[in-house]
Coordinates of C-alpha atoms in Angstrom, one line a residue:
M1 CA 10.4 -1.9 -6.5
F2 CA 12.3 -5.0 -7.4
R3 CA 11.0 -8.1 -9.0
L4 CA 17.3 -4.8 -13.6
S5 CA 23.8 -2.9 -21.1
L6 CA 26.4 -2.2 -18.7
V7 CA 29.0 -4.6 -17.4
L8 CA 29.7 -3.6 -13.8
L9 CA 33.2 -4.1 -12.4
A10 CA 33.9 -5.2 -8.9
L11 CA 36.2 -2.5 -7.6
A12 CA 37.0 -3.9 -4.2
S13 CA 39.3 -1.8 -1.9
P14 CA 40.8 -4.2 0.7
A15 CA 41.1 -1.3 3.2
H16 CA 37.4 -0.7 3.1
A17 CA 36.3 -4.3 2.6
Q18 CA 37.9 -5.3 5.8
L19 CA 35.9 -3.0 7.9
T20 CA 32.7 -5.0 8.0
R21 CA 34.1 -8.5 8.2
Q22 CA 33.2 -10.4 11.3
P23 CA 36.0 -10.9 14.0
P24 CA 38.2 -13.8 13.0
A25 CA 36.7 -17.1 14.1
T26 CA 38.7 -19.9 15.8
T27 CA 39.4 -23.0 13.9
A28 CA 36.5 -24.9 15.7
T29 CA 34.0 -22.2 15.0
A30 CA 35.1 -21.8 11.5
I31 CA 34.6 -25.5 10.9
E32 CA 31.2 -25.3 12.5
D33 CA 30.2 -22.2 10.4
A34 CA 31.2 -24.0 7.3
R35 CA 29.1 -27.0 8.3
L36 CA 26.1 -24.8 9.0
V37 CA 26.5 -23.1 5.5
A38 CA 26.5 -26.6 3.9
F39 CA 23.4 -27.5 5.9
L40 CA 21.5 -24.3 5.0
D41 CA 22.5 -24.5 1.3
K42 CA 21.1 -28.1 1.3
A43 CA 18.0 -26.7 2.9
F44 CA 17.8 -23.9 0.3
D45 CA 18.2 -26.5 -2.5
E46 CA 15.4 -28.5 -1.0
Q47 CA 13.1 -25.5 -1.0
V48 CA 14.1 -24.5 -4.5
A49 CA 13.3 -28.1 -5.6
T50 CA 9.6 -27.4 -4.8
S51 CA 9.5 -24.6 -7.4
P52 CA 10.4 -25.4 -11.1
E53 CA 10.2 -21.7 -11.9
T54 CA 12.6 -20.8 -9.2
Q55 CA 15.0 -23.4 -10.5
T56 CA 14.8 -21.9 -14.0
A57 CA 15.2 -18.3 -12.6
L58 CA 18.4 -19.6 -11.0
G59 CA 19.8 -20.8 -14.3
L60 CA 19.0 -24.5 -13.6
K61 CA 17.3 -26.8 -16.1
T62 CA 15.8 -29.3 -13.6
N63 CA 12.0 -29.7 -14.0
Y64 CA 12.4 -27.6 -17.1
D65 CA 9.1 -28.8 -18.5
R66 CA 7.0 -27.9 -15.5
L67 CA 5.5 -24.7 -14.0
N68 CA 4.8 -24.2 -10.3
D69 CA 2.2 -26.1 -8.2
H70 CA -0.4 -23.6 -7.0
T71 CA -2.5 -26.0 -4.8
D72 CA -2.9 -25.5 -1.1
A73 CA -1.3 -29.0 -0.7
A74 CA 1.9 -27.5 -2.1
N75 CA 1.7 -24.7 0.5
V76 CA 1.4 -27.3 3.3
R77 CA 4.3 -29.3 1.9
R78 CA 6.5 -26.1 1.8
R79 CA 5.5 -25.2 5.3
D80 CA 6.2 -28.7 6.6
L81 CA 9.6 -28.7 4.9
G82 CA 10.6 -25.4 6.6
E83 CA 9.5 -26.8 10.0
R84 CA 11.5 -30.0 9.5
Q85 CA 14.6 -28.1 8.4
L86 CA 14.3 -25.8 11.5
A87 CA 14.0 -28.8 13.8
D88 CA 17.1 -30.4 12.1
M89 CA 19.1 -27.3 12.4
R90 CA 18.3 -26.9 16.1
R91 CA 19.2 -30.6 16.7
Q92 CA 22.5 -30.4 14.8
F93 CA 23.8 -27.0 15.7
S94 CA 24.2 -24.9 18.8
P95 CA 24.6 -21.1 18.4
E96 CA 27.2 -21.1 21.2
R97 CA 29.5 -23.2 19.0
L98 CA 29.2 -20.9 16.0
G99 CA 31.2 -17.8 15.0
P100 CA 29.5 -14.4 14.5
S101 CA 28.6 -15.1 10.9
G102 CA 27.2 -18.6 11.7
R103 CA 25.2 -17.2 14.6
L104 CA 23.6 -14.6 12.3
S105 CA 22.7 -17.2 9.7
Y106 CA 21.2 -19.5 12.4
R107 CA 19.2 -16.6 13.7
L108 CA 17.9 -15.4 10.3
F109 CA 16.9 -18.9 9.2
E110 CA 15.0 -19.5 12.5
Q111 CA 13.3 -16.2 12.1
Q112 CA 12.3 -16.9 8.5
V113 CA 10.6 -20.2 9.4
V114 CA 8.8 -18.7 12.5
R115 CA 7.7 -15.7 10.3
G116 CA 6.3 -18.2 7.7
R117 CA 4.5 -20.1 10.5
D118 CA 2.9 -16.9 11.8
G119 CA 1.6 -16.0 8.4
F120 CA 0.5 -19.4 7.3
R121 CA -3.1 -19.0 8.4
F122 CA -3.4 -16.1 6.0
R123 CA -2.1 -17.9 3.0
K124 CA -5.4 -17.6 1.1
H125 CA -5.9 -13.9 1.8
G126 CA -3.9 -12.8 -1.2
F127 CA -5.4 -12.2 -4.6
P128 CA -3.8 -14.4 -7.3
A129 CA -5.3 -12.2 -10.1
S130 CA -5.1 -8.4 -9.5
T131 CA -3.7 -5.3 -10.9
N132 CA -0.4 -6.4 -9.4
G133 CA -0.4 -9.4 -11.9
S134 CA -1.9 -12.7 -12.6
P135 CA -0.7 -16.1 -14.1
M136 CA -2.1 -14.9 -17.4
G137 CA 0.6 -12.2 -17.5
S138 CA 3.3 -13.8 -15.4
I139 CA 3.6 -17.1 -17.3
P140 CA 4.4 -15.4 -20.7
V141 CA 6.8 -13.0 -18.8
F142 CA 8.5 -16.0 -17.3
L143 CA 8.9 -18.0 -20.5
I144 CA 10.1 -15.0 -22.5
N145 CA 12.6 -13.8 -19.9
N146 CA 13.7 -16.9 -18.2
H147 CA 13.3 -20.0 -20.4
R148 CA 16.5 -20.4 -22.4
V149 CA 16.5 -22.6 -25.5
G150 CA 19.9 -24.0 -26.3
S151 CA 18.7 -27.5 -27.6
V152 CA 15.8 -29.4 -29.0
A153 CA 15.1 -30.7 -25.4
D154 CA 14.9 -27.2 -24.1
A155 CA 12.4 -26.2 -26.9
D156 CA 10.3 -29.4 -26.1
A157 CA 10.4 -28.3 -22.4
Y158 CA 9.1 -24.8 -23.5
V159 CA 6.2 -26.5 -25.3
A160 CA 5.5 -28.7 -22.3
R161 CA 5.2 -25.6 -20.1
L162 CA 2.8 -24.1 -22.6
R163 CA 0.7 -27.2 -22.1
D164 CA 1.2 -27.1 -18.3
T165 CA -0.3 -23.6 -18.3
E166 CA -3.8 -25.2 -18.4
R167 CA -3.1 -26.8 -15.0
V168 CA -1.9 -23.6 -13.5
M169 CA -5.0 -21.8 -14.6
R170 CA -7.2 -24.5 -13.3
E171 CA -5.5 -24.4 -9.9
T172 CA -5.7 -20.7 -9.8
A173 CA -9.4 -20.6 -10.7
A174 CA -10.1 -23.2 -8.1
L175 CA -8.3 -21.1 -5.5
M176 CA -10.3 -17.9 -6.5
R177 CA -13.6 -19.8 -6.1
E178 CA -12.5 -21.3 -2.7
Q179 CA -11.5 -17.8 -1.6
A180 CA -14.8 -16.3 -2.6
A181 CA -16.6 -19.0 -0.6
L182 CA -14.6 -17.9 2.4
G183 CA -15.5 -14.2 1.8
I184 CA -12.1 -13.3 0.3
V185 CA -13.2 -11.6 -2.9
P186 CA -10.9 -9.3 -4.9
P187 CA -11.9 -5.7 -5.3
R188 CA -14.0 -4.7 -8.4
L189 CA -11.1 -2.8 -9.9
N190 CA -9.1 -5.9 -10.5
F191 CA -11.2 -7.7 -13.1
A192 CA -11.0 -5.5 -16.2
P193 CA -7.2 -5.1 -16.2
V194 CA -6.6 -8.8 -15.6
R195 CA -9.0 -9.7 -18.5
A196 CA -7.3 -7.1 -20.7
D197 CA -3.8 -8.6 -20.0
G198 CA -5.2 -12.1 -20.9
R199 CA -6.6 -11.0 -24.1
K200 CA -3.4 -9.2 -25.2
V201 CA -1.6 -12.6 -24.7
L202 CA -4.0 -14.2 -27.0
A203 CA -3.7 -11.5 -29.6
G204 CA -1.9 -12.8 -32.7
A205 CA -1.0 -16.0 -34.3
P206 CA -1.7 -18.9 -33.7
F207 CA -4.9 -17.7 -31.9
V208 CA -6.0 -15.4 -34.7
D209 CA -4.6 -14.5 -38.1
G210 CA -1.9 -11.9 -38.4
P211 CA 1.6 -11.5 -36.8
D212 CA 2.7 -13.8 -34.1
S213 CA 1.6 -13.4 -30.5
A214 CA 4.3 -12.4 -28.0
V215 CA 4.8 -15.9 -26.8
M216 CA 4.9 -17.5 -30.3
A217 CA 7.2 -14.8 -31.5
D218 CA 9.6 -15.5 -28.6
F219 CA 9.5 -19.3 -29.3
R220 CA 10.0 -18.9 -33.0
K221 CA 13.0 -16.7 -32.4
K222 CA 14.5 -19.1 -29.9
V223 CA 14.0 -22.1 -32.1
G224 CA 15.2 -20.3 -35.1
A225 CA 18.6 -19.8 -33.4
L226 CA 19.1 -23.6 -33.0
S227 CA 21.6 -25.4 -35.2
V228 CA 19.2 -28.2 -36.2
A229 CA 17.5 -29.3 -39.4
Q230 CA 14.6 -27.2 -40.7
A231 CA 12.3 -30.1 -40.4
E232 CA 13.0 -30.4 -36.6
K233 CA 12.4 -26.6 -36.3
D234 CA 9.1 -27.0 -38.2
R235 CA 8.1 -29.8 -35.8
L236 CA 8.8 -27.6 -32.8
I237 CA 6.9 -24.7 -34.2
A238 CA 3.9 -26.8 -35.0
A239 CA 4.0 -28.4 -31.5
A240 CA 4.0 -24.9 -29.9
G241 CA 1.1 -23.8 -32.1
A242 CA -0.9 -26.8 -31.0
A243 CA 0.0 -26.3 -27.4
L244 CA -1.1 -22.6 -27.6
T245 CA -4.4 -23.2 -29.4
G246 CA -5.1 -26.3 -27.2
P247 CA -4.3 -26.5 -23.5
F248 CA -2.8 -23.0 -23.2
R249 CA -6.0 -21.4 -24.6
R250 CA -8.2 -23.6 -22.6
G251 CA -6.4 -22.5 -19.5
Y252 CA -7.0 -18.9 -20.3
D253 CA -10.7 -19.6 -20.9
T254 CA -10.8 -21.3 -17.6
M255 CA -9.5 -18.2 -15.9
F256 CA -11.8 -15.9 -17.9
A257 CA -14.7 -18.0 -16.6
A258 CA -13.5 -17.8 -13.0
L259 CA -13.1 -14.0 -13.3
D260 CA -16.7 -13.7 -14.6
E261 CA -18.0 -15.9 -11.8
V262 CA -16.1 -14.3 -8.9
E263 CA -16.7 -10.7 -10.1
L264 CA -20.4 -11.1 -9.4
K265 CA -19.5 -11.4 -5.7
A266 CA -17.3 -8.3 -5.6
T267 CA -18.9 -5.6 -3.5
G268 CA -16.4 -2.7 -3.7
N269 CA -12.7 -1.7 -3.5
N270 CA -12.2 -2.2 0.2
G271 CA -9.1 -2.7 2.1
A272 CA -8.0 -5.6 4.4
W273 CA -10.4 -4.6 7.1
A274 CA -13.2 -6.1 5.0
L275 CA -11.7 -9.5 4.9
P276 CA -12.3 -12.3 7.3
D277 CA -9.9 -11.7 10.4
G278 CA -8.8 -8.6 8.4
A279 CA -7.2 -6.7 11.3
A280 CA -5.0 -9.6 12.3
F281 CA -4.1 -10.3 8.6
Y282 CA -3.0 -6.7 8.1
A283 CA -1.0 -6.6 11.4
N284 CA 0.9 -9.6 10.2
R285 CA 1.5 -8.0 6.8
L286 CA 2.9 -4.9 8.5
R287 CA 5.3 -6.9 10.6
G288 CA 6.5 -8.7 7.5
A289 CA 6.9 -5.5 5.4
T290 CA 8.6 -3.3 8.0
T291 CA 10.5 -6.0 10.1
T292 CA 9.3 -3.9 13.1
E293 CA 6.4 -4.0 15.6
M294 CA 5.1 -0.6 14.5
T295 CA 1.3 -0.4 14.6
A296 CA -0.9 0.9 11.8
D297 CA -1.6 4.1 13.7
Q298 CA 2.2 4.7 14.3
I299 CA 3.0 4.2 10.7
H300 CA 0.0 6.5 9.7
Q301 CA 1.3 9.3 11.9
L302 CA 4.9 8.8 10.6
G303 CA 3.6 9.2 7.1
L304 CA 1.8 12.4 7.9
R305 CA 4.9 13.8 9.5
Q306 CA 7.0 12.8 6.5
V307 CA 4.6 14.3 4.0
A308 CA 4.7 17.6 5.9
A309 CA 8.6 17.6 6.0
I310 CA 9.0 16.8 2.3
R311 CA 6.4 19.3 1.2
A312 CA 8.6 21.9 3.0
E313 CA 11.6 20.8 0.9
M314 CA 9.4 21.0 -2.2
E315 CA 8.4 24.6 -1.3
A316 CA 12.0 25.6 -1.2
V317 CA 12.7 24.2 -4.7
K318 CA 9.5 25.9 -5.9
R319 CA 10.9 29.2 -4.7
R320 CA 14.2 28.5 -6.4
V321 CA 12.6 28.1 -9.8
G322 CA 10.6 31.3 -9.3
F323 CA 7.1 29.9 -9.2
A324 CA 4.8 32.4 -7.4
G325 CA 1.8 30.2 -6.9
S326 CA 0.9 27.6 -4.3
L327 CA 2.6 24.2 -4.0
E328 CA -0.6 22.6 -5.3
Q329 CA -0.6 24.9 -8.3
F330 CA 3.1 24.0 -8.9
F331 CA 2.1 20.3 -8.8
Q332 CA -0.4 21.0 -11.6
Q333 CA 2.1 23.0 -13.6
V334 CA 4.5 20.1 -13.4
R335 CA 1.8 17.5 -14.4
T336 CA 0.7 19.5 -17.5
D337 CA 3.7 21.5 -18.8
P338 CA 4.8 20.0 -22.2
R339 CA 8.4 20.6 -21.2
H340 CA 8.2 17.8 -18.7
K341 CA 6.8 15.2 -21.2
Y342 CA 8.2 12.8 -23.7
P343 CA 6.3 12.5 -27.0
N344 CA 3.6 9.7 -26.8
T345 CA 5.3 7.8 -29.6
D346 CA 7.7 5.0 -30.1
A347 CA 10.3 7.6 -30.5
G348 CA 9.4 9.2 -27.2
R349 CA 9.7 5.8 -25.5
E350 CA 13.1 5.2 -27.0
A351 CA 14.1 8.7 -25.7
Y352 CA 13.1 7.8 -22.2
L353 CA 15.0 4.6 -22.3
A354 CA 18.1 6.3 -23.6
D355 CA 17.9 9.0 -20.9
A356 CA 17.4 6.3 -18.2
R357 CA 20.6 4.5 -19.6
K358 CA 22.5 7.8 -19.4
V359 CA 21.5 8.2 -15.7
V360 CA 22.8 4.6 -15.0
A361 CA 26.1 5.3 -16.8
T362 CA 26.5 8.6 -14.8
M363 CA 25.9 6.8 -11.5
M364 CA 28.4 4.0 -12.4
T365 CA 31.0 6.6 -13.1
A366 CA 30.5 8.3 -9.8
A367 CA 30.0 5.0 -7.8
P368 CA 33.7 4.2 -6.9
R369 CA 33.8 7.4 -4.8
F370 CA 30.8 6.1 -2.7
F371 CA 31.2 2.3 -2.8
S372 CA 34.2 0.1 -2.2
V373 CA 32.6 -2.9 -4.0
L374 CA 30.3 -2.8 -7.1
P375 CA 28.2 -5.7 -8.4
K376 CA 29.6 -7.7 -11.2
A377 CA 26.3 -8.5 -12.9
G378 CA 25.2 -6.5 -15.9
L379 CA 22.3 -4.0 -15.8
E380 CA 19.9 -3.4 -18.6
V381 CA 17.0 -0.9 -19.0
R382 CA 13.9 -2.2 -20.7
A383 CA 10.3 -1.1 -21.4
V384 CA 7.6 -3.3 -20.0
E385 CA 6.2 -5.6 -22.7
K386 CA 3.1 -4.2 -24.4
W387 CA 0.9 -7.1 -23.3
R388 CA 1.4 -6.6 -19.6
E389 CA 1.3 -2.9 -19.4
G390 CA -2.1 -2.9 -17.8
T391 CA -1.1 -4.7 -14.7
A392 CA 2.6 -3.8 -14.4
S393 CA 3.7 -1.2 -11.9
T394 CA 5.4 2.0 -13.0
A395 CA 8.9 0.7 -12.6
F396 CA 10.6 -2.4 -11.1
Y397 CA 13.7 -4.5 -10.9
N398 CA 14.3 -8.1 -11.9
R399 CA 17.3 -9.8 -10.3
P400 CA 20.0 -11.3 -12.5
A401 CA 20.6 -15.0 -12.9
P402 CA 23.2 -16.3 -10.5
D403 CA 25.2 -17.9 -13.4
G404 CA 25.4 -14.7 -15.3
S405 CA 23.1 -15.8 -18.1
R406 CA 20.7 -13.0 -17.5
P407 CA 21.5 -9.5 -16.3
G408 CA 19.6 -7.4 -13.8
I409 CA 16.8 -5.6 -15.5
F410 CA 15.3 -2.2 -14.7
Y411 CA 11.8 -2.3 -16.2
V412 CA 9.8 0.9 -16.8
N413 CA 6.1 1.0 -17.8
L414 CA 5.8 3.3 -20.9
A415 CA 2.2 2.6 -21.8
D416 CA 1.2 6.2 -22.0
M417 CA 4.0 8.8 -22.3
T418 CA 1.7 11.6 -21.5
Q419 CA 1.8 10.2 -18.0
S420 CA 5.5 9.8 -17.7
H421 CA 7.3 12.8 -16.2
K422 CA 10.8 13.7 -17.4
I423 CA 11.7 15.2 -14.0
Q424 CA 11.1 11.9 -12.2
L425 CA 13.2 9.8 -14.6
T426 CA 16.5 10.2 -12.8
G427 CA 15.1 9.4 -9.4
I428 CA 13.3 6.2 -10.8
A429 CA 16.4 5.1 -12.7
V430 CA 18.5 5.5 -9.4
H431 CA 16.1 3.6 -7.3
E432 CA 15.5 0.6 -9.6
G433 CA 18.9 0.6 -11.2
A434 CA 22.2 2.1 -10.0
P435 CA 22.9 2.6 -7.2
G436 CA 19.6 1.3 -6.0
H437 CA 18.2 -2.2 -6.3
H438 CA 21.0 -3.4 -8.5
F439 CA 23.7 -2.5 -6.1
Q440 CA 21.9 -4.3 -3.3
I441 CA 20.2 -7.3 -4.9
A442 CA 22.8 -8.1 -7.5
R443 CA 25.7 -7.5 -5.0
A444 CA 24.0 -9.8 -2.4
M445 CA 23.9 -12.6 -4.9
E446 CA 27.7 -12.2 -5.3
L447 CA 28.6 -12.3 -1.6
P448 CA 31.1 -15.0 -0.6
S449 CA 30.8 -17.4 2.3
L450 CA 27.1 -16.8 3.1
P451 CA 24.4 -19.4 2.7
R452 CA 22.2 -19.0 -0.4
F453 CA 19.1 -18.3 1.5
R454 CA 20.7 -15.0 2.6
T455 CA 22.3 -14.0 -0.8
M456 CA 19.0 -14.8 -2.6
G457 CA 16.5 -13.8 0.0
G458 CA 15.3 -10.4 1.1
Y459 CA 13.3 -8.1 3.4
G460 CA 11.1 -5.4 1.9
A461 CA 12.1 -2.7 4.5
Y462 CA 15.8 -3.3 3.7
S463 CA 15.6 -3.6 0.0
E464 CA 13.1 -0.9 -0.7
G465 CA 14.5 1.3 2.1
W466 CA 17.9 1.0 0.3
G467 CA 16.3 1.9 -3.0
L468 CA 14.7 5.0 -1.5
Y469 CA 17.9 6.0 0.4
T470 CA 19.8 6.0 -2.8
E471 CA 17.4 8.5 -4.4
R472 CA 18.7 11.1 -1.9
L473 CA 22.3 9.6 -2.1
A474 CA 22.2 10.4 -5.8
K475 CA 22.1 14.1 -5.2
E476 CA 25.5 13.8 -3.5
M477 CA 26.6 11.7 -6.5
G478 CA 25.7 14.5 -8.9
A479 CA 22.6 13.0 -10.5
Y480 CA 20.2 16.0 -10.4
G481 CA 21.4 18.6 -12.8
D482 CA 18.7 21.3 -12.2
P483 CA 16.0 22.2 -9.6
Y484 CA 13.3 20.4 -11.6
A485 CA 15.2 17.1 -11.4
E486 CA 15.6 17.6 -7.7
F487 CA 12.0 18.4 -7.4
G488 CA 11.3 15.2 -9.4
M489 CA 13.3 13.3 -6.7
L490 CA 11.3 15.0 -3.9
S491 CA 8.1 14.0 -5.7
L492 CA 9.2 10.4 -5.5
Q493 CA 10.1 10.9 -1.8
V494 CA 6.7 12.3 -1.0
W495 CA 5.2 9.5 -3.0
R496 CA 6.6 7.0 -0.5
A497 CA 5.6 9.1 2.5
I498 CA 2.1 9.1 1.0
R499 CA 2.2 5.3 0.9
L500 CA 2.5 5.2 4.7
V501 CA -0.6 7.3 5.0
L502 CA -2.6 5.6 2.3
D503 CA -1.7 2.0 3.0
T504 CA -2.7 2.3 6.7
G505 CA -5.7 4.6 5.7
I506 CA -7.1 2.0 3.3
H507 CA -6.5 -1.2 5.3
A508 CA -6.9 0.1 8.9
K509 CA -8.9 3.3 8.8
R510 CA -11.3 2.3 6.1
W511 CA -10.4 5.0 3.6
T512 CA -12.2 4.6 0.3
R513 CA -10.3 4.4 -3.0
E514 CA -11.6 7.9 -3.8
Q515 CA -10.3 9.3 -0.5
A516 CA -6.9 7.8 -1.2
V517 CA -6.7 9.2 -4.7
A518 CA -7.7 12.7 -3.5
Y519 CA -5.0 12.7 -0.8
F520 CA -2.4 11.5 -3.2
K521 CA -3.3 14.2 -5.8
A522 CA -3.3 16.9 -3.2
N523 CA 0.3 16.1 -2.1
S524 CA 2.0 15.0 -5.2
S525 CA 2.8 16.1 -8.7
I526 CA 2.7 12.6 -10.2
S527 CA 0.3 11.8 -13.0
D528 CA -3.3 10.7 -12.6
T529 CA -2.5 7.4 -14.2
D530 CA 0.3 6.7 -11.8
I531 CA -1.8 7.7 -8.9
A532 CA -4.6 5.3 -9.9
R533 CA -2.1 2.5 -10.6
E534 CA -0.5 3.1 -7.2
V535 CA -3.7 3.2 -5.1
D536 CA -4.9 0.1 -6.8
R537 CA -1.6 -1.6 -6.0
Y538 CA -1.9 -0.7 -2.3
I539 CA -5.4 -2.0 -2.1
N540 CA -4.3 -5.3 -3.5
N541 CA -1.1 -5.7 -1.5
P542 CA -1.6 -4.7 2.1
G543 CA 1.4 -3.5 3.9
Q544 CA 4.0 -3.7 1.2
A545 CA 4.0 -0.1 0.4
T546 CA 5.0 0.8 4.1
S547 CA 8.3 -0.9 3.7
Y548 CA 10.0 1.8 1.6
M549 CA 10.1 4.8 3.9
V550 CA 10.3 2.8 7.1
G551 CA 13.5 1.3 5.7
Q552 CA 14.9 4.4 4.3
L553 CA 14.5 6.3 7.6
K554 CA 16.3 3.6 9.5
I555 CA 19.2 3.6 7.0
A556 CA 19.4 7.4 7.1
E557 CA 19.3 7.3 11.0
L558 CA 22.1 4.8 11.1
R559 CA 24.2 6.9 8.7
A560 CA 23.6 10.0 10.8
K561 CA 24.7 8.0 13.9
A562 CA 27.9 6.8 12.1
E563 CA 28.8 10.4 11.0
R564 CA 28.2 11.7 14.5
D565 CA 30.2 8.9 16.2
L566 CA 33.0 8.7 13.8
G567 CA 33.5 12.4 12.9
A568 CA 36.5 12.8 10.6
R569 CA 37.0 9.0 10.5
F570 CA 33.6 8.5 8.7
D571 CA 34.0 7.3 5.1
I572 CA 30.9 6.9 3.1
R573 CA 32.3 3.8 1.3
D574 CA 32.8 2.1 4.6
F575 CA 29.2 2.9 5.7
H576 CA 27.8 1.5 2.6
E577 CA 29.8 -1.6 2.9
A578 CA 28.5 -2.0 6.4
V579 CA 24.9 -1.8 5.1
L580 CA 25.4 -4.1 2.1
A581 CA 28.1 -6.6 3.0
Q582 CA 25.8 -9.0 4.9
G583 CA 23.0 -9.0 2.3
A584 CA 19.4 -8.2 3.2
L585 CA 18.7 -8.0 6.9
P586 CA 15.8 -7.1 9.2
L587 CA 16.1 -3.5 10.3
D588 CA 17.1 -4.4 13.9
V589 CA 19.8 -6.7 12.7
L590 CA 21.0 -4.0 10.2
E591 CA 21.3 -1.6 13.2
E592 CA 23.5 -4.2 15.0
E593 CA 25.7 -4.5 12.0
V594 CA 26.2 -0.8 11.6
N595 CA 27.0 -0.5 15.4
R596 CA 29.6 -3.2 15.0
Y597 CA 31.1 -1.2 12.1
I598 CA 31.2 1.9 14.2
A599 CA 32.9 0.2 17.1
T600 CA 35.5 -1.5 14.7
K601 CA 36.3 1.8 13.2
K602 CA 36.7 3.5 16.6
S603 CA 39.0 0.9 17.9

């Protein structure tokens, strides 16, 4: 899952890089393509201008003293902007006058706006405070990881954002109350973790006596590094303290009050079917997550077949290690055997991080045999911050800053090491780090000649499908040193197959949370904590969990086709370049790109 200290070198081989380039455009179409890129980049900049936080994440310092607008009026403005841009593009450009790359950009931008239009009526169906996160956790994460302080003005902007937090919380609380009035009430399971995250942010100075809170410690460190007079540093620290204990704290109290009020209306832990127009909402979410027209029932049946197939692979590994019991008994042995655990200590957490970094380094050493181009951006492995462990997922990836000021970050949640399995570490590090999300997301940001909405955008089925595909690819790359590590990879694979069953079960077939947990436990060796965290995530984010395996199966299908059609001419580096060289794509478009690569290689 993406949301990743190595310096990765771009090892481009011209012979391979040429294979996925579009046919040469005429001078006229090249000029028109360049004009379209300029138009789309301007459109991208206009969209980015609506989000101060996106501007900061991109390394800009415009609107550096503001946080995002969370009102519905802002949603309407963004929708209207996209519609205006689409109309302008259609007026100014004709696909017939564009080259292949330009036609693809035209098509993808058009699809993006239409997809947003189709989903706009469901914009209030998502829960802004859930086990998947809330502003009480996301604002501190944003400030700590994204807001750079290189001057007094930057520090003052940080303080302004601390004050602006009150507005964000007020807008979020208003949305939660409006949703509740419409019958859109979060599941009961959300409220305690969200409150716990908020309380952790408020733990420490200046809210109470003792060591600095996480936000204050971050601000103090950044201000301390400035080359300014101590009196100026003291002024900034005092201003941050006043902002934290004043508007920042009032904002959190506003959210606590909204949580208390809305929780009284929560009736259970139901899926999307329980929401107003829930079936249509879920169908829309599935289309967005998979970039296909697959129905909930088709996805459910696919999941059942994949669970059965991966269980058969797991049975084979179980026999290789000499375990005589049932697969379910082997799951339990893997869950509980101390050999597969790290100590539940800070030393154990550091050991996990060190091992994850070794996996990344190993994959980077092997990568040139499998990829003709590697991302230039750095990749770091970090533990999730203590104060957001309660609502952070098991592992995820944060993209690097385009200007190189921030590396890609592979985050892992190490809240309870008794629930972290050594045998899964390699597969997780591959998926979230190298050659998974980092090779796709960071690489896309570095693609030349594409409009920024493509290099910075994404499709869940493509991005998560790639991450899942690389878990199996890593076996070819030498990642899994023993049968247990391979079993750990298979446990991650079956995890994603289970997602197809559970997401559709919860949201279309009215499965209870208890049913979902029981099915998960019966078919997986992952820990009880991870199972509960995952099921809660699926309940709160309908459709998203289906993207992984749907995408992986398409990429694996396309690779098998390329191997079959090309025979001895198949080169894995060429195939991977065909998949990655155009950035994130809907699955039908990805298939077109791979077919073009096959035809080019045959000619």
